[in-house]
Coordinates of C-alpha atoms and ligand atoms in Angstrom, one line a residue:
M18 CA 61.6 31.1 -10.5
H19 CA 60.9 31.7 -14.2
I20 CA 61.1 35.4 -15.2
E21 CA 58.8 36.4 -18.0
M22 CA 59.3 39.5 -20.1
I23 CA 56.0 41.0 -21.1
T24 CA 55.9 43.4 -24.0
T25 CA 54.1 46.7 -23.3
H26 CA 53.7 50.1 -24.7
P27 CA 54.3 53.4 -22.8
Y28 CA 51.5 55.5 -21.4
Q29 CA 52.0 59.3 -21.7
D30 CA 50.4 60.3 -18.4
Q31 CA 52.6 58.7 -15.8
N32 CA 54.1 61.9 -14.4
P33 CA 53.9 61.8 -10.6
G34 CA 52.3 64.8 -8.9
T35 CA 52.7 66.2 -5.4
S36 CA 52.6 62.8 -3.9
G37 CA 53.0 59.9 -6.4
L38 CA 50.9 58.9 -9.3
R39 CA 47.1 59.4 -8.7
K40 CA 44.5 58.4 -11.3
K41 CA 41.1 56.9 -11.6
V42 CA 41.0 53.1 -10.8
K43 CA 39.9 52.5 -14.4
V44 CA 43.1 54.2 -15.7
F45 CA 45.2 51.9 -13.4
Q46 CA 43.3 48.9 -14.7
Q47 CA 44.4 49.4 -18.3
P48 CA 46.6 46.6 -19.5
G49 CA 50.1 47.1 -18.3
Y50 CA 49.4 50.5 -16.7
L51 CA 50.4 49.7 -13.1
E52 CA 53.0 47.2 -14.3
N53 CA 54.7 49.9 -16.5
F54 CA 54.9 52.4 -13.7
V55 CA 56.3 49.8 -11.2
Q56 CA 58.8 48.6 -13.7
S57 CA 59.8 52.2 -14.5
I58 CA 60.5 52.8 -10.8
F59 CA 62.6 49.6 -10.6
D60 CA 64.4 50.5 -13.8
S61 CA 65.3 53.9 -12.4
L62 CA 66.7 52.5 -9.1
E63 CA 70.1 50.8 -8.6
D64 CA 71.6 48.1 -6.4
F65 CA 68.5 46.7 -4.8
T66 CA 69.1 43.0 -5.7
G67 CA 68.5 40.9 -2.6
K68 CA 67.3 43.9 -0.6
T69 CA 64.0 44.5 1.2
L70 CA 60.9 46.3 -0.2
V71 CA 58.0 47.4 2.0
L72 CA 54.6 47.1 0.5
G73 CA 51.1 48.1 1.6
G74 CA 48.3 50.5 1.1
D75 CA 45.2 52.2 2.5
G76 CA 42.9 49.3 1.6
R77 CA 41.0 51.2 -1.1
Y78 CA 39.4 49.4 -4.1
F79 CA 42.2 47.8 -6.3
N80 CA 44.6 47.6 -3.3
R81 CA 44.7 43.8 -3.1
A82 CA 44.8 43.3 -6.8
A83 CA 47.6 45.8 -7.2
I84 CA 49.7 44.2 -4.4
Q85 CA 49.5 40.8 -6.1
I86 CA 50.7 42.4 -9.4
I87 CA 53.6 44.2 -7.6
I88 CA 54.7 41.1 -5.7
K89 CA 55.3 39.3 -9.0
I90 CA 57.1 42.2 -10.6
A91 CA 59.3 42.8 -7.5
A92 CA 60.1 39.1 -7.4
A93 CA 61.1 39.1 -11.1
N94 CA 63.3 42.2 -10.5
G95 CA 65.4 40.5 -7.8
F96 CA 64.3 41.9 -4.5
G97 CA 65.3 39.6 -1.6
E98 CA 62.5 40.3 0.8
L99 CA 59.0 41.8 0.7
L100 CA 57.5 43.1 4.0
I101 CA 53.8 43.4 3.4
G102 CA 51.1 44.7 5.8
Q103 CA 48.5 42.1 6.7
G104 CA 45.5 42.3 4.4
G105 CA 47.7 44.5 2.2
L106 CA 47.2 47.4 4.7
L107 CA 49.8 49.9 5.9
S108 CA 49.2 53.5 6.8
T109 CA 51.6 55.9 5.1
P110 CA 53.4 56.8 8.4
A111 CA 53.6 53.2 9.4
A112 CA 55.1 52.3 6.1
S113 CA 57.7 55.1 6.6
H114 CA 58.5 53.7 10.0
I115 CA 58.8 50.1 8.8
I116 CA 61.2 51.1 6.0
R117 CA 63.4 52.9 8.5
K118 CA 63.2 50.3 11.3
Y119 CA 64.0 47.3 9.1
Q120 CA 66.4 49.3 7.0
A121 CA 64.6 48.4 3.8
F122 CA 65.7 49.6 0.4
G123 CA 62.4 51.4 0.0
G124 CA 58.7 50.9 -0.2
L125 CA 55.7 51.2 -2.4
I126 CA 52.6 52.7 -0.8
L127 CA 49.3 52.3 -2.5
S128 CA 46.9 55.2 -1.8
A129 CA 45.2 58.2 -3.3
S130 CA 45.2 59.7 0.2
H131 CA 42.0 61.7 0.9
N132 CA 40.6 61.2 -2.6
P133 CA 37.5 59.0 -2.7
G134 CA 37.8 55.3 -3.4
G135 CA 35.8 52.6 -5.3
S136 CA 35.7 51.2 -8.8
E137 CA 34.8 54.6 -10.3
E138 CA 37.1 56.6 -8.0
D139 CA 40.8 57.1 -7.4
F140 CA 43.8 54.9 -6.9
G141 CA 47.5 55.9 -6.4
I142 CA 51.0 54.6 -5.9
K143 CA 54.1 56.2 -4.6
Y144 CA 57.7 55.1 -4.0
N145 CA 59.4 55.9 -0.7
V146 CA 63.2 55.8 -0.4
G147 CA 65.4 54.3 2.3
N148 CA 65.0 57.2 4.7
G149 CA 61.2 56.3 4.7
G150 CA 60.2 59.5 2.9
P151 CA 58.7 60.2 -0.5
A152 CA 61.0 59.9 -3.4
P153 CA 62.6 63.3 -4.2
E154 CA 61.9 65.1 -7.4
K155 CA 65.0 63.8 -9.2
D156 CA 63.7 60.3 -8.7
T157 CA 60.1 60.9 -9.7
A158 CA 61.3 62.7 -12.8
A159 CA 63.4 59.6 -13.6
F160 CA 60.4 57.3 -13.1
Y161 CA 58.4 59.5 -15.5
Q162 CA 61.1 59.6 -18.1
R163 CA 61.5 55.8 -18.0
S164 CA 57.7 55.4 -18.4
Q165 CA 57.8 57.3 -21.7
S166 CA 60.0 54.7 -23.4
I167 CA 59.3 51.4 -21.6
N168 CA 58.5 48.5 -23.8
A169 CA 58.6 45.5 -21.5
Y170 CA 58.2 44.6 -17.8
K171 CA 59.4 41.6 -15.8
T172 CA 57.1 39.3 -13.9
I173 CA 56.9 35.7 -12.7
A174 CA 54.1 33.2 -12.9
M175 CA 53.1 32.3 -9.4
A176 CA 49.9 31.8 -7.4
D177 CA 48.6 34.8 -5.5
V178 CA 50.1 35.3 -2.1
D179 CA 47.9 34.9 1.0
L180 CA 47.9 38.4 2.4
D181 CA 45.8 37.6 5.5
N182 CA 48.0 35.3 7.5
L183 CA 51.1 36.6 9.4
G184 CA 54.4 34.8 8.6
S185 CA 57.0 34.2 6.0
Q186 CA 57.1 32.1 2.8
Q187 CA 59.9 31.5 0.3
I188 CA 59.4 31.9 -3.4
G189 CA 62.8 31.1 -5.1
D190 CA 65.3 33.6 -3.6
L191 CA 62.5 35.9 -2.4
T192 CA 61.2 35.9 1.2
I193 CA 57.7 37.3 1.5
T194 CA 56.7 38.2 5.1
I195 CA 53.2 39.3 6.1
I196 CA 53.6 41.6 9.1
D197 CA 51.2 43.1 11.6
P198 CA 50.7 46.6 10.2
V199 CA 50.1 48.2 13.6
S200 CA 52.5 46.8 16.2
D201 CA 55.7 48.5 15.1
Y202 CA 54.0 51.8 14.7
A203 CA 52.2 51.5 18.1
E204 CA 55.5 50.8 19.8
L205 CA 57.0 53.9 18.2
M206 CA 54.2 56.1 19.5
Q207 CA 54.7 54.7 22.9
S208 CA 58.4 55.7 22.8
I209 CA 57.4 59.3 21.9
F210 CA 54.5 60.2 24.2
D211 CA 53.7 59.8 27.9
F212 CA 51.4 56.8 27.7
P213 CA 51.0 56.4 31.5
L214 CA 49.9 60.1 31.7
L215 CA 47.5 59.7 28.8
K216 CA 46.1 56.5 30.2
Q217 CA 45.5 58.2 33.6
S218 CA 43.9 61.3 32.0
I219 CA 41.5 59.1 30.0
S220 CA 40.6 56.7 32.8
S221 CA 40.0 59.6 35.2
G222 CA 37.6 61.1 32.7
Y223 CA 39.7 64.3 32.4
I224 CA 40.1 63.7 28.7
T225 CA 37.1 62.4 26.6
L226 CA 37.7 61.9 23.0
L227 CA 36.2 61.1 19.6
F228 CA 38.3 59.9 16.7
D229 CA 36.8 59.6 13.2
A230 CA 38.8 57.0 11.1
M231 CA 36.5 57.8 8.1
H232 CA 36.4 54.1 7.2
A233 CA 40.0 54.4 6.1
I234 CA 43.3 53.0 7.3
T235 CA 43.6 54.5 10.8
G236 CA 40.7 52.4 12.2
P237 CA 42.9 49.5 13.3
Y238 CA 45.7 51.8 14.4
A239 CA 43.3 54.0 16.5
R240 CA 41.6 51.0 18.0
R241 CA 44.9 49.4 19.1
I242 CA 46.4 52.6 20.4
L243 CA 43.5 54.7 21.8
V244 CA 41.3 51.9 22.9
D245 CA 43.5 48.9 23.7
M246 CA 46.6 50.7 24.9
L247 CA 45.2 53.9 26.4
G248 CA 41.9 52.6 27.6
A249 CA 39.5 54.9 25.7
P250 CA 36.0 53.5 25.4
A251 CA 35.5 51.5 22.1
E252 CA 32.9 54.0 20.9
S253 CA 35.6 56.7 21.0
V254 CA 36.7 55.5 17.5
I255 CA 34.0 55.9 14.9
N256 CA 34.0 54.6 11.3
A257 CA 36.8 52.3 12.3
E258 CA 36.3 49.6 9.7
P259 CA 38.5 50.2 6.6
L260 CA 36.2 49.9 3.6
E261 CA 37.2 49.8 -0.1
D262 CA 35.0 52.8 -0.9
F263 CA 35.4 54.5 2.5
G264 CA 31.6 54.1 2.9
G265 CA 31.1 56.2 -0.2
H266 CA 32.6 59.3 1.4
H267 CA 35.8 61.4 0.9
P268 CA 38.2 60.2 3.5
D269 CA 39.3 63.8 3.9
P270 CA 39.6 65.2 7.4
N271 CA 38.1 68.6 7.3
L272 CA 34.9 70.1 8.7
A273 CA 33.0 69.4 5.4
H274 CA 33.9 65.7 5.0
A275 CA 34.3 64.7 8.7
H276 CA 30.8 66.1 9.3
E277 CA 29.8 63.3 11.8
L278 CA 32.7 64.3 14.0
A279 CA 32.1 68.1 13.4
E280 CA 28.4 67.8 14.5
V281 CA 29.4 66.2 17.8
M282 CA 32.2 68.6 18.4
F283 CA 30.0 71.7 18.0
S284 CA 27.1 70.2 20.0
D285 CA 26.4 70.6 23.7
H286 CA 27.7 67.0 24.4
A287 CA 31.1 67.5 22.8
P288 CA 34.0 65.6 24.3
T289 CA 37.2 67.3 25.3
F290 CA 39.0 66.4 22.0
G291 CA 38.0 65.3 18.5
A292 CA 40.1 64.4 15.6
A293 CA 40.0 62.7 12.2
S294 CA 42.5 61.2 9.8
D295 CA 42.4 60.5 6.0
G296 CA 42.6 57.6 3.6
D297 CA 46.2 56.6 4.3
G298 CA 46.5 58.0 7.8
D299 CA 49.0 60.8 7.3
R300 CA 46.6 63.8 7.6
N301 CA 44.9 65.0 10.8
M302 CA 42.1 67.4 11.7
I303 CA 42.2 68.6 15.3
T304 CA 39.1 69.9 17.1
G305 CA 38.1 70.6 20.7
S306 CA 34.7 71.3 22.2
Q307 CA 33.3 74.1 20.0
I308 CA 36.6 74.8 18.3
F309 CA 38.4 73.8 15.1
V310 CA 42.2 74.2 15.0
T311 CA 43.5 75.2 11.6
P312 CA 46.5 73.0 10.6
S313 CA 48.7 76.1 10.5
D314 CA 47.8 77.0 14.1
S315 CA 48.2 73.3 15.1
L316 CA 51.7 73.3 13.8
A317 CA 52.6 76.5 15.6
I318 CA 51.0 75.4 18.9
M319 CA 52.9 72.1 18.7
A320 CA 56.2 73.9 18.1
A321 CA 55.5 76.2 21.0
N322 CA 54.7 73.3 23.4
A323 CA 57.0 70.6 22.1
Q324 CA 59.1 70.6 25.3
L325 CA 56.1 69.1 27.1
I326 CA 56.3 65.9 25.1
P327 CA 58.9 63.4 26.3
A328 CA 60.5 62.8 22.8
Y329 CA 61.0 66.6 22.3
S330 CA 61.7 67.7 25.8
A331 CA 65.2 68.8 24.9
G332 CA 63.7 71.4 22.5
L333 CA 63.6 71.6 18.7
S334 CA 66.5 72.0 16.3
G335 CA 64.3 74.0 13.9
V336 CA 60.9 73.9 12.2
A337 CA 59.6 74.0 8.7
R338 CA 56.4 74.7 6.9
S339 CA 55.3 74.6 3.3
M340 CA 55.1 77.9 1.6
P341 CA 51.3 78.3 1.6
T342 CA 51.1 77.4 5.3
S343 CA 50.4 80.4 7.5
Q344 CA 53.3 82.2 9.2
A345 CA 52.1 81.3 12.7
V346 CA 55.0 78.8 13.2
D347 CA 57.5 81.4 12.1
R348 CA 56.6 83.6 15.1
V349 CA 57.2 80.7 17.5
A350 CA 60.5 80.0 15.9
A351 CA 61.5 83.6 16.1
S352 CA 60.6 83.8 19.8
Y353 CA 62.5 80.5 20.6
N354 CA 65.4 81.6 18.4
I355 CA 65.4 78.5 16.2
P356 CA 65.5 78.4 12.4
C357 CA 62.3 78.2 10.4
Y358 CA 62.4 76.9 6.8
E359 CA 59.9 77.5 4.0
T360 CA 59.6 74.7 1.5
P361 CA 57.3 74.0 -1.5
T362 CA 54.1 72.0 -1.0
G363 CA 54.9 68.3 -0.7
W364 CA 56.2 66.4 2.2
K365 CA 59.2 65.2 0.2
F366 CA 60.8 68.7 0.6
F367 CA 61.1 68.2 4.4
G368 CA 63.1 65.0 4.0
N369 CA 66.6 66.5 3.7
L370 CA 66.0 69.0 6.5
L371 CA 64.9 66.1 8.8
D372 CA 67.8 63.8 7.7
V373 CA 70.5 66.3 8.6
G374 CA 68.8 67.4 11.8
K375 CA 68.1 71.0 10.7
I376 CA 64.4 70.6 11.8
T377 CA 62.5 68.5 14.3
L378 CA 58.9 69.4 13.5
C379 CA 57.3 70.4 10.3
G380 CA 53.8 70.8 8.8
E381 CA 51.5 72.0 6.1
E382 CA 48.2 73.8 5.8
S383 CA 46.8 70.7 4.0
F384 CA 46.2 69.0 7.4
G385 CA 49.6 67.5 7.8
T386 CA 52.0 67.6 10.7
G387 CA 55.0 65.4 11.6
S388 CA 58.4 65.2 13.1
N389 CA 61.7 63.4 12.8
H390 CA 60.2 60.1 14.0
V391 CA 59.3 59.2 10.4
R392 CA 59.6 60.9 7.0
E393 CA 55.9 61.3 6.3
K394 CA 53.3 63.4 8.0
D395 CA 51.5 61.4 10.6
G396 CA 47.8 61.7 11.6
L397 CA 47.7 59.6 14.8
W398 CA 51.0 61.1 16.0
A399 CA 49.4 64.5 15.8
V400 CA 46.4 63.2 17.7
L401 CA 48.6 61.8 20.5
F402 CA 50.6 65.0 20.5
W403 CA 47.5 67.0 21.2
L404 CA 46.3 64.5 23.8
N405 CA 49.6 64.7 25.6
L406 CA 49.5 68.5 25.4
I407 CA 46.0 68.6 27.0
A408 CA 47.1 66.2 29.7
R409 CA 50.2 68.2 30.5
R410 CA 48.7 71.7 30.4
R411 CA 45.4 70.7 32.0
Q412 CA 43.6 73.1 29.7
S413 CA 40.9 72.7 27.0
V414 CA 41.7 72.9 23.3
A415 CA 40.0 76.3 23.1
D416 CA 42.1 77.7 26.0
I417 CA 45.3 76.4 24.6
V418 CA 44.5 78.0 21.2
H419 CA 43.4 81.3 22.6
E420 CA 46.3 81.6 24.9
H421 CA 48.6 80.9 22.0
W422 CA 47.0 83.7 20.0
Q423 CA 47.3 86.1 22.9
K424 CA 51.0 85.4 23.2
F425 CA 52.0 85.2 19.6
G426 CA 49.1 86.9 17.7
R427 CA 46.8 85.1 15.4
D428 CA 47.5 84.5 11.7
I429 CA 43.9 84.4 10.5
Y430 CA 43.9 81.9 7.6
C431 CA 41.7 80.2 5.1
R432 CA 42.0 78.2 1.9
H433 CA 39.5 78.3 -1.0
D434 CA 39.6 75.4 -3.5
Y435 CA 38.1 75.6 -7.0
E436 CA 38.0 71.9 -8.0
A437 CA 37.9 70.2 -11.4
V438 CA 38.4 73.5 -13.3
E439 CA 38.9 72.9 -17.0
T440 CA 42.7 72.7 -17.4
P441 CA 43.0 75.4 -20.1
I442 CA 41.0 77.8 -17.9
A443 CA 43.2 77.0 -14.9
N444 CA 46.4 77.5 -17.0
A445 CA 45.0 80.8 -18.3
I446 CA 44.4 82.0 -14.7
V447 CA 48.0 81.2 -13.8
E448 CA 49.3 83.0 -16.9
H449 CA 47.1 86.0 -16.1
L450 CA 48.5 86.1 -12.5
R451 CA 52.1 85.7 -13.8
A452 CA 51.6 88.6 -16.2
Q453 CA 50.7 90.9 -13.3
L454 CA 53.7 90.0 -11.1
P455 CA 56.1 92.8 -12.3
T456 CA 53.6 95.6 -11.9
L457 CA 52.0 94.6 -8.5
P458 CA 54.6 95.7 -6.0
G459 CA 53.8 99.2 -4.7
Q460 CA 50.1 99.0 -5.7
V461 CA 47.6 99.9 -3.0
F462 CA 44.3 98.0 -2.5
G463 CA 42.3 99.6 0.3
E464 CA 44.4 99.0 3.5
Y465 CA 46.7 96.6 1.7
T466 CA 49.9 97.7 -0.1
V467 CA 51.7 95.1 -2.2
K468 CA 55.2 94.5 -0.8
F469 CA 56.3 91.7 -3.2
A470 CA 54.8 89.5 -5.9
D471 CA 56.6 86.5 -7.2
E472 CA 56.6 82.9 -8.1
F473 CA 58.1 80.7 -5.3
C474 CA 61.4 79.1 -6.2
Y475 CA 63.0 76.8 -3.6
K476 CA 66.7 76.0 -3.2
D477 CA 67.2 73.0 -1.0
S478 CA 69.8 74.0 1.6
V479 CA 71.1 70.5 1.9
D480 CA 71.6 69.2 -1.7
G481 CA 71.3 72.5 -3.6
S482 CA 68.5 71.3 -5.8
I483 CA 66.2 74.0 -7.2
S484 CA 62.4 73.7 -7.6
R485 CA 60.8 76.4 -9.6
N486 CA 57.2 77.5 -10.2
Q487 CA 55.9 76.4 -6.7
G488 CA 53.1 78.9 -6.4
I489 CA 52.4 82.6 -6.9
R490 CA 52.8 84.8 -3.9
V491 CA 51.5 88.3 -3.3
G492 CA 52.7 89.7 0.0
F493 CA 51.6 92.9 1.6
T494 CA 53.4 95.4 3.8
N495 CA 51.3 94.4 6.9
G496 CA 52.4 90.8 6.6
S497 CA 49.2 89.6 4.9
R498 CA 49.6 87.2 2.0
I499 CA 47.6 85.7 -0.9
V500 CA 49.0 82.6 -2.5
F501 CA 47.7 80.9 -5.7
R502 CA 48.7 77.5 -6.9
L503 CA 47.4 74.5 -8.8
S504 CA 47.1 71.3 -6.8
G505 CA 49.3 68.4 -7.7
T506 CA 47.0 65.7 -6.3
G507 CA 43.7 65.9 -8.2
T508 CA 42.6 63.5 -10.8
V509 CA 40.0 65.5 -12.7
G510 CA 40.9 68.8 -14.5
A511 CA 42.8 71.2 -12.3
T512 CA 42.2 72.4 -8.8
L513 CA 43.0 76.1 -8.1
R514 CA 43.9 76.7 -4.4
I515 CA 43.9 80.2 -3.0
Y516 CA 45.5 80.6 0.4
I517 CA 44.8 83.8 2.3
E518 CA 46.1 85.1 5.6
R519 CA 46.3 88.2 7.7
F520 CA 48.0 88.8 11.1
E521 CA 45.9 90.0 14.0
P522 CA 48.0 91.0 17.0
D523 CA 45.1 92.6 18.9
S524 CA 43.6 90.0 21.3
S525 CA 40.3 91.8 21.4
R526 CA 39.9 91.2 17.6
Q527 CA 41.2 87.6 17.4
N528 CA 38.0 85.7 17.8
Q529 CA 36.5 86.7 14.5
D530 CA 35.3 84.3 11.9
A531 CA 38.1 83.8 9.3
Q532 CA 35.9 84.3 6.3
V533 CA 34.7 87.6 7.7
A534 CA 38.0 88.8 8.8
L535 CA 39.6 88.0 5.5
A536 CA 36.7 89.2 3.3
E537 CA 38.6 92.1 1.8
L538 CA 41.6 89.9 0.9
I539 CA 39.2 87.2 -0.5
E540 CA 37.7 89.9 -2.7
L541 CA 41.1 91.1 -3.8
A542 CA 42.2 87.5 -4.6
E543 CA 39.2 87.3 -7.1
Q544 CA 40.2 90.7 -8.5
L545 CA 43.7 89.3 -9.2
C546 CA 42.9 85.9 -10.5
E547 CA 39.3 86.2 -11.8
V548 CA 38.5 82.6 -11.1
K549 CA 34.8 83.2 -10.6
K550 CA 34.6 85.4 -13.7
R551 CA 36.5 82.9 -15.8
T552 CA 34.8 79.7 -14.6
G553 CA 31.3 81.2 -14.1
R554 CA 31.3 79.8 -10.5
V555 CA 29.8 81.6 -7.6
G556 CA 32.3 80.5 -5.0
P557 CA 34.8 77.8 -4.0
D558 CA 33.9 74.1 -3.8
V559 CA 35.8 73.7 -0.5
M560 CA 36.8 76.2 2.2
T561 CA 39.2 75.1 4.9
Ligands
LIG613 C1 49.9 65.4 -0.4 C2 51.3 65.8 0.0 C3 51.3 67.0 0.8 C4 50.6 68.2 0.1 C5 49.2 67.7 -0.2 C6 48.4 68.7 -1.0 O1 49.2 65.1 0.7 O2 51.9 64.8 0.7 O3 52.6 67.4 1.1 O4 50.5 69.3 0.9 O5 49.3 66.5 -1.0 O6 49.0 68.9 -2.3 P1 48.3 69.7 -3.4 O7 48.0 71.0 -2.8 O8 49.3 69.7 -4.5 O9 47.0 69.0 -3.8 P2 48.3 63.7 0.7 O10 47.8 63.6 2.1 O11 47.3 63.9 -0.4 O12 49.3 62.6 0.3

């Protein structure tokens, strides 16, 4: 194996965001761009010679080409084995599981998640560490720092690897194994949930379902698990073929983008249960006949019912949510007397808590829920969790949600996104908010009195690391909150996210439309941040 050193020059923009490096495909196609970033990762890691690297992606445009480039760089850098999903495919949760199961050194996952794909759209790459989870901030900071001074990367001259046939081949000291991307993951799901009960509930017609794979990675996983293993009719999985451009759509599981599913679920022929997942299979949207379950409520309901699922029957050690996620799960934790942790946005912040067993379940408002079974959020796991719940409780999704609200109260919640805002304007909005923080406490706005106003700073209770500037919070004396933060996953300009919530204990007032119930707070959010005024927009681009 002849190692070549290729001279390169640094790119200034390789600072990973909330979840890896995400850019337009054209940016990644620049000479040496992907190569630099991968070499920067390897240069920042230690002691991997002869060890195993997991490699796969969501199948979007540039996935296959990127995998061939990475294989050669990994070979030149001394990895001993590459485990690659057949066709270059691996969902993010499956990659996390495979890293853990085969005790790999780490993995590279190629995805820009829910962002659109295609030659003019987005691509992404992230490194996951040996626990199967996203690299922590100290690692991503090291990757970025290395990328700023890199002047050469290592590669080898070799023919492209056949990604489509299962099996192993030897290139010098490197073993390359093409693995079935689904089977290990399907086996894991079978070990967590009550598959015989699910099979029976589906075959008896008690549960009917519709899963929208959005032409992204979960198609093959959903077909194997829901159709082949659990016996759901083939037409229960729609848009199941992974496509390089996701059929021209955003593979983003929300009511706006998963509209085909949404139309059915709110029609008079809706099945019992409907769900969708995103580009790389880690997000989930849960719906029932005539009802959409917010991700924050979904997390709380899962926590409240976890003992009905075989893998969690002994109860939960604790739960966690990202800061902007609603406080619904906090109420469940308080009533079960288990700890509830509040972390910054980004799945990587759950890793330590899961590793030391402080939490069993965790989730985010951004359509992510997961548990200690892997170190990523997991779309199909959430789907199976809900199916198992429906089968055990013998209740509709709507009844499960309404009963939960009656018992714990409802945290009425919404998120407004202003996308592709010019970066200087977005930064000025944040500065404007920051400037108000000292004077907001005590101020009264209608029925809302500000209790606290701050910028969220997180101290990891396991390793003591501190993450500052994780979003601006304005909390009110009645428990309501408005949170402002800039997204770390966009590729154009800046996305301002505004998260709004209000607690409603009165069951006669819990069935209100969220936008209506939160109208006063939405208005107040504009008063505080002036996003409409400063951008000239009339409203948010996306409301979830
Ligand atoms: C990623 C992260 C999540 C985060 C989400 C939104 O999800 O893994 O932890 O909540 O981005 O982040 P932001 O608000 O910064 O855009 P995914 O599904 O895009 O990988």
